[in-house]
mmCIF file of C-alpha atoms in Angstrom:
data_model
loop_
_atom_site.group_PDB
_atom_site.id
_atom_site.type_symbol
_atom_site.label_atom_id
_atom_site.label_comp_id
_atom_site.label_asym_id
_atom_site.label_seq_id
_atom_site.Cartn_x
_atom_site.Cartn_y
_atom_site.Cartn_z
ATOM 1 C CA MET W 1 31.748 9.884 -30.470
ATOM 2 C CA ASP W 2 33.329 10.642 -27.110
ATOM 3 C CA THR W 3 30.482 10.761 -24.584
ATOM 4 C CA ARG W 4 32.576 11.217 -21.454
ATOM 5 C CA THR W 5 31.474 14.036 -19.203
ATOM 6 C CA THR W 6 33.400 17.278 -19.195
ATOM 7 C CA LEU W 7 32.197 18.108 -15.682
ATOM 8 C CA ALA W 8 34.841 18.130 -12.983
ATOM 9 C CA ALA W 9 34.295 15.765 -10.082
ATOM 10 C CA PRO W 10 33.438 17.707 -6.915
ATOM 11 C CA ARG W 11 35.734 17.407 -3.938
ATOM 12 C CA PRO W 12 34.220 14.972 -1.393
ATOM 13 C CA LEU W 13 33.107 16.284 1.971
ATOM 14 C CA THR W 14 35.143 15.402 5.048
ATOM 15 C CA LEU W 15 34.675 15.541 8.793
ATOM 16 C CA GLY W 16 36.466 18.090 10.956
ATOM 17 C CA ASP W 17 39.293 15.649 11.657
ATOM 18 C CA GLY W 18 39.850 14.983 7.958
ATOM 19 C CA ARG W 19 38.127 11.592 7.807
ATOM 20 C CA PRO W 20 35.723 10.908 4.923
ATOM 21 C CA ALA W 21 32.153 12.041 5.575
ATOM 22 C CA ALA W 22 31.012 8.402 5.387
ATOM 23 C CA ALA W 23 32.795 7.744 8.693
ATOM 24 C CA ALA W 24 29.877 9.510 10.410
ATOM 25 C CA TRP W 25 27.476 6.774 9.213
ATOM 26 C CA THR W 26 27.365 2.999 9.660
ATOM 27 C CA LEU W 27 26.763 2.109 6.016
ATOM 28 C CA ASP W 28 28.310 -1.184 4.892
ATOM 29 C CA PRO W 29 31.635 -0.184 3.288
ATOM 30 C CA SER W 30 31.622 -3.307 1.120
ATOM 31 C CA LYS W 31 28.704 -1.864 -0.862
ATOM 32 C CA ARG W 32 28.183 1.268 -2.937
ATOM 33 C CA HIS W 33 25.233 3.300 -1.694
ATOM 34 C CA ILE W 34 23.750 5.434 -4.468
ATOM 35 C CA ASN W 35 20.117 5.425 -3.313
ATOM 36 C CA HIS W 36 19.880 7.676 -0.292
ATOM 37 C CA GLY W 37 16.447 8.821 -1.446
ATOM 38 C CA SER W 38 14.578 5.590 -0.673
ATOM 39 C CA PHE W 39 15.326 4.961 2.994
ATOM 40 C CA GLY W 40 17.884 7.574 3.980
ATOM 41 C CA ALA W 41 20.844 6.907 6.264
ATOM 42 C CA VAL W 42 21.092 7.869 9.934
ATOM 43 C CA PRO W 43 24.324 9.445 11.279
ATOM 44 C CA ILE W 44 25.926 7.648 14.185
ATOM 45 C CA VAL W 45 25.279 10.544 16.561
ATOM 46 C CA ALA W 46 21.534 10.350 15.878
ATOM 47 C CA GLN W 47 21.550 6.554 16.247
ATOM 48 C CA GLU W 48 23.263 6.929 19.618
ATOM 49 C CA ARG W 49 20.801 9.602 20.713
ATOM 50 C CA GLN W 50 17.854 7.374 19.837
ATOM 51 C CA GLN W 51 19.390 4.418 21.685
ATOM 52 C CA ALA W 52 19.918 6.587 24.766
ATOM 53 C CA LEU W 53 16.271 7.630 24.616
ATOM 54 C CA ARG W 54 15.176 4.003 24.332
ATOM 55 C CA ARG W 55 17.237 3.090 27.388
ATOM 56 C CA GLU W 56 15.537 5.920 29.251
ATOM 57 C CA MET W 57 12.141 4.636 28.126
ATOM 58 C CA GLU W 58 12.871 1.061 29.195
ATOM 59 C CA ALA W 59 14.373 2.101 32.529
ATOM 60 C CA ALA W 60 11.224 3.856 33.755
ATOM 61 C CA PRO W 61 8.226 3.429 31.418
ATOM 62 C CA LEU W 62 5.786 4.749 34.019
ATOM 63 C CA THR W 63 7.726 8.008 34.060
ATOM 64 C CA TRP W 64 8.430 8.034 30.314
ATOM 65 C CA PHE W 65 5.005 7.675 28.746
ATOM 66 C CA PRO W 66 2.998 10.221 30.779
ATOM 67 C CA ALA W 67 5.698 12.820 30.060
ATOM 68 C CA LEU W 68 6.051 11.879 26.391
ATOM 69 C CA PRO W 69 3.420 14.186 24.808
ATOM 70 C CA ALA W 70 5.197 17.255 26.182
ATOM 71 C CA ARG W 71 8.512 16.023 24.791
ATOM 72 C CA VAL W 72 6.975 15.386 21.374
ATOM 73 C CA ALA W 73 5.459 18.869 21.392
ATOM 74 C CA ALA W 74 8.875 20.325 22.184
ATOM 75 C CA ALA W 75 10.470 18.331 19.351
ATOM 76 C CA ARG W 76 7.919 19.769 16.932
ATOM 77 C CA VAL W 77 9.199 23.273 17.598
ATOM 78 C CA GLY W 78 12.681 22.661 16.204
ATOM 79 C CA ILE W 79 11.388 20.607 13.279
ATOM 80 C CA ALA W 80 8.891 23.318 12.338
ATOM 81 C CA GLU W 81 11.661 25.907 12.413
ATOM 82 C CA PHE W 82 13.825 23.744 10.130
ATOM 83 C CA LEU W 83 10.984 23.472 7.602
ATOM 84 C CA GLY W 84 9.838 27.074 7.853
ATOM 85 C CA ALA W 85 6.449 26.002 9.195
ATOM 86 C CA SER W 86 4.420 27.128 12.200
ATOM 87 C CA THR W 87 4.477 24.757 15.154
ATOM 88 C CA ASP W 88 0.697 24.932 15.471
ATOM 89 C CA THR W 89 0.286 23.568 11.927
ATOM 90 C CA LEU W 90 2.687 20.632 12.176
ATOM 91 C CA ALA W 91 2.068 17.124 13.519
ATOM 92 C CA LEU W 92 4.586 14.289 13.661
ATOM 93 C CA VAL W 93 3.709 11.004 11.943
ATOM 94 C CA PRO W 94 5.703 7.843 11.104
ATOM 95 C CA ASN W 95 6.094 8.573 7.386
ATOM 96 C CA ALA W 96 4.628 10.566 4.531
ATOM 97 C CA SER W 97 2.271 7.733 3.584
ATOM 98 C CA ALA W 98 0.908 7.718 7.146
ATOM 99 C CA GLY W 99 0.257 11.446 6.847
ATOM 100 C CA ALA W 100 -1.579 10.894 3.575
ATOM 101 C CA SER W 101 -3.580 8.095 5.193
ATOM 102 C CA VAL W 102 -4.638 10.482 7.961
ATOM 103 C CA VAL W 103 -6.024 12.830 5.309
ATOM 104 C CA PHE W 104 -7.781 10.008 3.459
ATOM 105 C CA ASN W 105 -9.384 8.785 6.692
ATOM 106 C CA SER W 106 -10.344 12.199 8.092
ATOM 107 C CA LEU W 107 -11.304 14.398 5.158
ATOM 108 C CA PRO W 108 -15.033 15.147 4.865
ATOM 109 C CA VAL W 109 -16.182 13.731 1.519
ATOM 110 C CA SER W 110 -19.416 12.832 -0.230
ATOM 111 C CA THR W 111 -20.741 9.953 -2.294
ATOM 112 C CA GLY W 112 -19.526 9.942 -5.881
ATOM 113 C CA LEU W 113 -16.445 12.032 -5.214
ATOM 114 C CA GLU W 114 -13.526 12.285 -7.628
ATOM 115 C CA ILE W 115 -9.873 12.384 -6.582
ATOM 116 C CA VAL W 116 -7.228 13.678 -8.973
ATOM 117 C CA VAL W 117 -3.768 12.079 -8.898
ATOM 118 C CA THR W 118 -0.895 11.979 -11.407
ATOM 119 C CA ASP W 119 0.822 9.094 -13.168
ATOM 120 C CA HIS W 120 4.013 10.069 -11.294
ATOM 121 C CA GLY W 121 2.501 9.444 -7.869
ATOM 122 C CA TYR W 122 3.928 7.182 -5.196
ATOM 123 C CA GLY W 123 2.132 3.846 -5.458
ATOM 124 C CA ALA W 124 1.125 3.462 -1.804
ATOM 125 C CA VAL W 125 -0.382 6.949 -1.659
ATOM 126 C CA THR W 126 -2.250 6.446 -4.918
ATOM 127 C CA MET W 127 -3.615 3.177 -3.548
ATOM 128 C CA GLY W 128 -4.877 5.063 -0.492
ATOM 129 C CA ALA W 129 -6.674 7.525 -2.758
ATOM 130 C CA GLU W 130 -8.223 4.624 -4.640
ATOM 131 C CA ARG W 131 -9.468 3.028 -1.410
ATOM 132 C CA LEU W 132 -11.053 6.312 -0.339
ATOM 133 C CA ALA W 133 -12.793 6.601 -3.693
ATOM 134 C CA ARG W 134 -14.101 3.037 -3.508
ATOM 135 C CA ARG W 135 -15.519 3.572 -0.013
ATOM 136 C CA TRP W 136 -17.611 6.471 -1.278
ATOM 137 C CA GLY W 137 -18.580 5.121 -4.673
ATOM 138 C CA GLY W 138 -16.250 7.548 -6.376
ATOM 139 C CA THR W 139 -13.436 7.467 -8.891
ATOM 140 C CA VAL W 140 -9.799 8.425 -9.248
ATOM 141 C CA ARG W 141 -8.826 10.520 -12.251
ATOM 142 C CA THR W 142 -5.174 10.233 -13.291
ATOM 143 C CA ALA W 143 -3.486 13.222 -14.906
ATOM 144 C CA ARG W 144 -0.878 12.157 -17.461
ATOM 145 C CA VAL W 145 2.134 14.434 -17.128
ATOM 146 C CA PRO W 146 4.853 13.991 -19.765
ATOM 147 C CA LEU W 147 8.243 13.298 -18.203
ATOM 148 C CA GLY W 148 9.757 16.334 -19.898
ATOM 149 C CA ALA W 149 6.823 18.666 -19.194
ATOM 150 C CA ASP W 150 7.657 22.187 -18.069
ATOM 151 C CA ALA W 151 5.784 23.821 -15.204
ATOM 152 C CA GLN W 152 2.944 25.211 -17.304
ATOM 153 C CA THR W 153 2.398 21.976 -19.227
ATOM 154 C CA ALA W 154 2.371 19.946 -16.013
ATOM 155 C CA HIS W 155 -0.036 22.393 -14.363
ATOM 156 C CA ASP W 156 -2.412 22.275 -17.313
ATOM 157 C CA ALA W 157 -2.365 18.469 -17.418
ATOM 158 C CA VAL W 158 -3.431 18.212 -13.768
ATOM 159 C CA VAL W 159 -6.011 21.005 -13.866
ATOM 160 C CA ALA W 160 -7.596 19.458 -16.949
ATOM 161 C CA GLU W 161 -8.803 16.612 -14.698
ATOM 162 C CA PHE W 162 -10.717 18.929 -12.336
ATOM 163 C CA SER W 163 -14.498 18.741 -12.329
ATOM 164 C CA ASP W 164 -17.365 19.882 -10.142
ATOM 165 C CA ARG W 165 -17.066 16.515 -8.333
ATOM 166 C CA THR W 166 -13.368 16.833 -7.475
ATOM 167 C CA ALA W 167 -13.006 16.466 -3.701
ATOM 168 C CA LEU W 168 -9.207 16.266 -3.448
ATOM 169 C CA VAL W 169 -6.070 16.726 -5.539
ATOM 170 C CA VAL W 170 -3.056 14.582 -4.621
ATOM 171 C CA MET W 171 0.275 15.575 -6.154
ATOM 172 C CA ASP W 172 3.956 15.022 -5.497
ATOM 173 C CA GLN W 173 6.258 17.961 -4.936
ATOM 174 C CA ILE W 174 9.132 15.674 -5.954
ATOM 175 C CA THR W 175 8.037 12.563 -7.824
ATOM 176 C CA SER W 176 9.452 9.349 -6.414
ATOM 177 C CA PRO W 177 9.601 7.197 -9.575
ATOM 178 C CA THR W 178 10.715 9.944 -11.938
ATOM 179 C CA ALA W 179 12.824 12.318 -9.796
ATOM 180 C CA ARG W 180 11.263 15.554 -10.992
ATOM 181 C CA LEU W 181 9.452 18.486 -9.468
ATOM 182 C CA LEU W 182 5.817 19.246 -10.105
ATOM 183 C CA PRO W 183 4.533 22.850 -10.025
ATOM 184 C CA VAL W 184 2.586 22.326 -6.813
ATOM 185 C CA GLN W 185 2.432 26.045 -6.045
ATOM 186 C CA GLN W 186 0.588 26.819 -9.283
ATOM 187 C CA ILE W 187 -1.659 23.752 -9.134
ATOM 188 C CA ALA W 188 -2.603 24.422 -5.510
ATOM 189 C CA ALA W 189 -3.446 28.042 -6.336
ATOM 190 C CA THR W 190 -5.766 26.952 -9.144
ATOM 191 C CA ALA W 191 -7.371 24.345 -6.891
ATOM 192 C CA ARG W 192 -7.829 26.897 -4.106
ATOM 193 C CA ALA W 193 -9.637 29.232 -6.493
ATOM 194 C CA ALA W 194 -11.944 26.342 -7.414
ATOM 195 C CA GLY W 195 -12.558 25.424 -3.766
ATOM 196 C CA ILE W 196 -10.771 22.055 -4.086
ATOM 197 C CA PRO W 197 -8.587 20.771 -1.186
ATOM 198 C CA THR W 198 -5.024 19.740 -2.014
ATOM 199 C CA LEU W 199 -2.641 17.180 -0.544
ATOM 200 C CA VAL W 200 1.036 17.573 -1.449
ATOM 201 C CA ASP W 201 3.168 14.464 -1.061
ATOM 202 C CA ALA W 202 6.592 15.931 -0.298
ATOM 203 C CA ALA W 203 8.186 12.687 0.892
ATOM 204 C CA HIS W 204 11.645 13.582 -0.481
ATOM 205 C CA VAL W 205 11.557 17.329 0.126
ATOM 206 C CA PRO W 206 12.644 18.010 3.754
ATOM 207 C CA GLY W 207 16.361 18.705 3.732
ATOM 208 C CA LEU W 208 16.573 19.335 -0.002
ATOM 209 C CA TYR W 209 15.189 22.871 0.005
ATOM 210 C CA THR W 210 15.604 25.706 2.483
ATOM 211 C CA ASP W 211 11.966 26.753 2.638
ATOM 212 C CA PRO W 212 10.015 23.929 0.980
ATOM 213 C CA MET W 213 6.560 25.403 1.531
ATOM 214 C CA ASP W 214 7.378 28.914 0.355
ATOM 215 C CA GLY W 215 4.522 30.227 -1.782
ATOM 216 C CA LEU W 216 2.608 26.965 -1.427
ATOM 217 C CA ASP W 217 -1.040 27.421 -0.401
ATOM 218 C CA CYS W 218 -2.083 23.796 0.028
ATOM 219 C CA ASP W 219 -4.360 22.240 2.633
ATOM 220 C CA PHE W 220 -2.085 19.335 3.558
ATOM 221 C CA TRP W 221 1.648 18.724 3.130
ATOM 222 C CA VAL W 222 3.454 15.527 4.152
ATOM 223 C CA GLY W 223 7.207 14.974 4.160
ATOM 224 C CA ASN W 224 9.781 12.533 5.502
ATOM 225 C CA LEU W 225 12.609 13.691 7.737
ATOM 226 C CA HIS W 226 14.275 10.269 7.524
ATOM 227 C CA LYS W 227 15.204 10.698 3.876
ATOM 228 C CA PHE W 228 17.369 13.721 3.115
ATOM 229 C CA GLY W 229 17.030 15.063 6.656
ATOM 230 C CA CYS W 230 18.824 11.904 7.883
ATOM 231 C CA ALA W 231 16.602 11.598 10.970
ATOM 232 C CA PRO W 232 15.972 8.131 12.434
ATOM 233 C CA ARG W 233 13.518 6.215 10.274
ATOM 234 C CA GLY W 234 9.886 6.673 11.128
ATOM 235 C CA THR W 235 10.044 10.456 11.373
ATOM 236 C CA ALA W 236 7.782 12.549 9.174
ATOM 237 C CA VAL W 237 5.507 15.571 9.300
ATOM 238 C CA LEU W 238 1.921 16.338 8.419
ATOM 239 C CA VAL W 239 1.400 20.060 7.948
ATOM 240 C CA ALA W 240 -2.180 21.342 7.743
ATOM 241 C CA ARG W 241 -2.796 25.052 7.219
ATOM 242 C CA SER W 242 -6.518 25.362 6.496
ATOM 243 C CA PRO W 243 -9.697 25.009 8.586
ATOM 244 C CA LEU W 244 -9.719 21.371 7.488
ATOM 245 C CA ALA W 245 -6.815 20.790 9.910
ATOM 246 C CA GLN W 246 -9.252 20.297 12.776
ATOM 247 C CA GLU W 247 -10.798 17.370 10.890
ATOM 248 C CA LEU W 248 -7.542 15.390 11.149
ATOM 249 C CA TYR W 249 -7.117 12.630 13.716
ATOM 250 C CA PRO W 250 -4.299 10.107 14.235
ATOM 251 C CA LEU W 251 -4.757 6.673 12.711
ATOM 252 C CA ILE W 252 -4.587 5.259 16.265
ATOM 253 C CA ASP W 253 -7.197 6.545 18.698
ATOM 254 C CA SER W 254 -5.612 7.632 21.956
ATOM 255 C CA TRP W 255 -6.125 9.859 24.984
ATOM 256 C CA GLY W 256 -5.060 12.901 23.028
ATOM 257 C CA ALA W 257 -8.184 12.796 20.862
ATOM 258 C CA PRO W 258 -9.998 15.685 22.633
ATOM 259 C CA ALA W 259 -7.034 18.020 22.029
ATOM 260 C CA PRO W 260 -6.956 20.262 18.952
ATOM 261 C CA PHE W 261 -4.769 19.623 15.909
ATOM 262 C CA PRO W 262 -1.805 19.118 16.010
ATOM 263 C CA ASP W 263 -1.597 18.476 19.782
ATOM 264 C CA ARG W 264 -3.764 15.365 19.531
ATOM 265 C CA PHE W 265 -0.996 13.694 17.501
ATOM 266 C CA ASP W 266 1.504 14.062 20.368
ATOM 267 C CA THR W 267 -0.205 11.268 22.335
ATOM 268 C CA GLN W 268 0.069 7.823 20.775
ATOM 269 C CA GLY W 269 0.026 5.449 23.716
ATOM 270 C CA THR W 270 2.984 3.070 23.888
ATOM 271 C CA VAL W 271 4.248 3.667 20.352
ATOM 272 C CA ASP W 272 8.038 4.104 20.289
ATOM 273 C CA VAL W 273 8.488 7.664 19.037
ATOM 274 C CA THR W 274 12.134 8.039 20.013
ATOM 275 C CA SER W 275 12.798 8.743 16.336
ATOM 276 C CA TYR W 276 10.856 12.004 16.707
ATOM 277 C CA LEU W 277 12.925 13.055 19.705
ATOM 278 C CA ALA W 278 16.251 12.231 18.017
ATOM 279 C CA ALA W 279 15.443 14.025 14.756
ATOM 280 C CA SER W 280 16.952 17.305 15.938
ATOM 281 C CA THR W 281 20.276 15.528 16.564
ATOM 282 C CA ALA W 282 20.451 14.453 12.919
ATOM 283 C CA LEU W 283 19.406 17.861 11.588
ATOM 284 C CA GLY W 284 21.877 19.571 13.902
ATOM 285 C CA PHE W 285 24.723 17.257 12.919
ATOM 286 C CA ILE W 286 24.438 18.236 9.251
ATOM 287 C CA GLU W 287 24.200 21.928 10.131
ATOM 288 C CA ASP W 288 27.120 21.872 12.572
ATOM 289 C CA THR W 289 29.396 19.804 10.316
ATOM 290 C CA TRP W 290 28.924 21.298 6.846
ATOM 291 C CA GLY W 291 25.906 23.603 7.106
ATOM 292 C CA TRP W 292 22.717 22.730 5.289
ATOM 293 C CA ASP W 293 23.379 25.211 2.498
ATOM 294 C CA GLY W 294 26.833 23.744 1.914
ATOM 295 C CA THR W 295 25.494 20.202 2.026
ATOM 296 C CA ARG W 296 22.767 20.977 -0.493
ATOM 297 C CA ALA W 297 25.295 22.621 -2.805
ATOM 298 C CA TYR W 298 27.534 19.552 -2.643
ATOM 299 C CA MET W 299 24.646 17.138 -3.243
ATOM 300 C CA THR W 300 23.596 19.124 -6.300
ATOM 301 C CA GLU W 301 27.097 19.365 -7.745
ATOM 302 C CA LEU W 302 27.665 15.657 -7.175
ATOM 303 C CA ALA W 303 24.298 14.764 -8.735
ATOM 304 C CA ASP W 304 25.173 16.842 -11.813
ATOM 305 C CA TYR W 305 28.427 14.905 -12.114
ATOM 306 C CA ALA W 306 26.872 11.530 -11.345
ATOM 307 C CA VAL W 307 24.118 11.720 -13.943
ATOM 308 C CA GLU W 308 26.575 12.645 -16.679
ATOM 309 C CA VAL W 309 29.016 9.873 -15.759
ATOM 310 C CA VAL W 310 26.321 7.200 -15.632
ATOM 311 C CA ALA W 311 24.260 8.398 -18.617
ATOM 312 C CA ASP W 312 27.389 8.738 -20.747
ATOM 313 C CA ALA W 313 28.423 5.197 -19.826
ATOM 314 C CA VAL W 314 25.029 3.735 -20.745
ATOM 315 C CA THR W 315 24.924 5.734 -23.972
ATOM 316 C CA ALA W 316 28.411 4.626 -24.974
ATOM 317 C CA ILE W 317 27.698 0.926 -24.468
ATOM 318 C CA THR W 318 24.176 0.809 -25.950
ATOM 319 C CA GLY W 319 24.388 3.448 -28.653
ATOM 320 C CA GLU W 320 21.097 4.892 -27.363
ATOM 321 C CA ASP W 321 20.937 8.264 -25.656
ATOM 322 C CA SER W 322 20.265 7.568 -21.988
ATOM 323 C CA HIS W 323 20.142 11.189 -20.851
ATOM 324 C CA VAL W 324 16.652 12.095 -19.617
ATOM 325 C CA ASP W 325 14.832 15.426 -19.744
ATOM 326 C CA VAL W 326 12.631 15.491 -16.641
ATOM 327 C CA GLY W 327 11.315 18.991 -17.271
ATOM 328 C CA MET W 328 11.796 20.256 -13.708
ATOM 329 C CA PRO W 329 14.928 18.595 -12.230
ATOM 330 C CA VAL W 330 15.658 18.105 -8.522
ATOM 331 C CA ASN W 331 18.908 19.158 -6.894
ATOM 332 C CA ALA W 332 20.007 15.774 -5.461
ATOM 333 C CA LEU W 333 17.967 13.296 -7.513
ATOM 334 C CA ARG W 334 18.664 12.342 -11.133
ATOM 335 C CA LEU W 335 17.239 9.919 -13.666
ATOM 336 C CA VAL W 336 19.100 7.833 -16.284
ATOM 337 C CA LYS W 337 17.391 5.640 -18.866
ATOM 338 C CA LEU W 338 18.372 1.993 -18.554
ATOM 339 C CA PRO W 339 19.277 -0.241 -21.503
ATOM 340 C CA THR W 340 16.089 -1.242 -23.310
ATOM 341 C CA GLY W 341 14.446 -4.295 -21.801
ATOM 342 C CA LEU W 342 15.202 -3.651 -18.139
ATOM 343 C CA ALA W 343 12.729 -2.546 -15.452
ATOM 344 C CA THR W 344 9.768 -2.245 -17.798
ATOM 345 C CA THR W 345 7.327 -2.656 -14.884
ATOM 346 C CA HIS W 346 7.306 -1.752 -11.194
ATOM 347 C CA ALA W 347 7.746 -5.416 -10.264
ATOM 348 C CA THR W 348 10.715 -6.007 -12.575
ATOM 349 C CA ALA W 349 12.288 -2.728 -11.406
ATOM 350 C CA ASP W 350 12.159 -4.015 -7.815
ATOM 351 C CA GLY W 351 13.603 -7.322 -8.962
ATOM 352 C CA LEU W 352 16.461 -5.519 -10.667
ATOM 353 C CA ARG W 353 17.132 -3.551 -7.486
ATOM 354 C CA ASP W 354 17.456 -6.780 -5.518
ATOM 355 C CA ARG W 355 19.644 -8.461 -8.136
ATOM 356 C CA VAL W 356 22.014 -5.506 -8.404
ATOM 357 C CA SER W 357 22.384 -5.437 -4.638
ATOM 358 C CA ALA W 358 22.988 -9.188 -4.348
ATOM 359 C CA GLU W 359 25.254 -9.679 -7.362
ATOM 360 C CA LEU W 360 26.981 -6.329 -7.804
ATOM 361 C CA GLY W 361 27.071 -4.989 -4.252
ATOM 362 C CA ILE W 362 25.324 -1.740 -5.159
ATOM 363 C CA GLU W 363 22.364 -0.279 -3.269
ATOM 364 C CA GLY W 364 20.471 1.470 -6.060
ATOM 365 C CA ALA W 365 16.965 2.533 -7.068
ATOM 366 C CA PHE W 366 15.338 1.336 -10.267
ATOM 367 C CA THR W 367 12.002 2.653 -11.484
ATOM 368 C CA SER W 368 9.620 2.375 -14.392
ATOM 369 C CA LEU W 369 7.264 4.726 -16.236
ATOM 370 C CA ASP W 370 5.205 3.838 -19.301
ATOM 371 C CA GLY W 371 7.188 0.663 -19.891
ATOM 372 C CA VAL W 372 10.591 2.363 -19.760
ATOM 373 C CA GLY W 373 13.127 1.525 -17.065
ATOM 374 C CA TYR W 374 15.329 4.020 -15.252
ATOM 375 C CA VAL W 375 17.975 4.110 -12.575
ATOM 376 C CA ARG W 376 17.339 6.901 -10.080
ATOM 377 C CA LEU W 377 20.522 8.339 -8.627
ATOM 378 C CA SER W 378 20.481 10.227 -5.338
ATOM 379 C CA THR W 379 23.296 11.834 -3.389
ATOM 380 C CA HIS W 380 24.094 12.896 0.145
ATOM 381 C CA ALA W 381 27.022 14.162 2.163
ATOM 382 C CA TYR W 382 28.643 10.732 2.508
ATOM 383 C CA ASN W 383 28.636 10.031 -1.241
ATOM 384 C CA THR W 384 31.700 10.613 -3.403
ATOM 385 C CA PRO W 385 32.252 10.826 -7.165
ATOM 386 C CA GLU W 386 33.864 7.385 -6.953
ATOM 387 C CA ASP W 387 30.526 5.831 -5.985
ATOM 388 C CA PHE W 388 29.009 6.773 -9.334
ATOM 389 C CA GLU W 389 32.200 6.171 -11.336
ATOM 390 C CA HIS W 390 32.179 2.641 -9.907
ATOM 391 C CA PHE W 391 28.565 2.160 -11.002
ATOM 392 C CA ALA W 392 29.372 3.406 -14.498
ATOM 393 C CA GLU W 393 32.439 1.208 -14.847
ATOM 394 C CA HIS W 394 31.292 -1.996 -13.164
ATOM 395 C CA ALA W 395 27.497 -2.077 -13.212
ATOM 396 C CA VAL W 396 26.593 -0.516 -16.556
ATOM 397 C CA PRO W 397 28.279 -3.228 -18.696
ATOM 398 C CA VAL W 398 26.512 -5.921 -16.659
ATOM 399 C CA LEU W 399 23.173 -4.144 -17.009
ATOM 400 C CA ALA W 400 23.698 -3.989 -20.757
ATOM 401 C CA ARG W 401 24.285 -7.757 -20.879
ATOM 402 C CA TRP W 402 21.218 -8.423 -18.733
ATOM 403 C CA ALA W 403 19.139 -6.197 -21.008
ATOM 404 C CA GLN W 404 20.375 -8.030 -24.084
ATOM 405 C CA ALA W 405 19.439 -11.357 -22.507
ATOM 406 C CA GLU W 406 16.015 -10.012 -21.558
ATOM 407 C CA ARG W 407 15.332 -8.817 -25.086
ATOM 408 C CA ALA W 408 16.408 -12.153 -26.505
ATOM 409 C CA ALA W 409 14.140 -14.030 -24.100
ATOM 410 C CA THR W 410 11.091 -11.959 -25.006
ATOM 411 C CA SER W 411 11.652 -11.697 -28.769
#
């Protein structure tokens, strides 16, 4: 059977002078980068802006730090506009996990509480929920959501874990290990009706959708700008739109503590927050060069092509269908089932990531769910169809051999 994709490869994006889009980044050209979703990539113009800000900071720290809260507050305005949020609901934090930690440390709770999470949750955030539960003699209830679940099935699976002791629901808008959407709008609405606060982990969302909080009535929303927004790393938002917002305090106590939310987050002592101030440069670069709508369209078209090329290659060499139904797919993230035997646990998935990088020169993401290993593909403006064709041609046969060796070793 011929499993080759019938999709046409999209035309790669270029800069205004005709150079490849990748020329605007400093990614190592000797490697293939097919995992933008984990750590992002910062355009040169944003790197240069951050370095200029650091030079300004080091040249006159006594001038820099007293004036910094006002500059952070000004930076929040443009970021809020980009996300479709109100400035007075949005605080800047180092990453989405830090935002979740703020909620875990600030939320009023009671002894014996229950926290609902899903089996698709990001490990560090789930661990934070577990620590909160332990501190208060409570428990974490894990909703099992089938990978191919549609919106209603996923909603029902999460809501089924609610009880009269539920103090918080933690759910991913885009799941990190499985690259799918969850119906956070519907789940949050049900939780609101039951009087249960909700925390939406939207780590991958900023930059991928025009209005990511549209129709979403949650208490807390955290998202990284250094992933698909391409801001300098260490730039994320915590959005709080309920009375519980005034319960939130930064993880580091500072002189801004008496201020209301979110202003109190603008003062963080001598922490280097130049990433916050340079975020607008990254967001503006994408808009000015290709437009965010055009960039999203390209990422989606390339992801459609990439998943077919890679899944077809794995299927052809293993004889097992490696195409994955994730129920609610994401525009720039895709999942392909690996040859049986690879990445069966989180630890072995990380080991495979490191081995593929070291031996094959490919920066990729490998994940695991219920003992099954996957490669998670993610695209951005600098990616080309050739990146994923190279993976299919050069990496897939090697992965198949490694999987065969792994099965033999464990049989």
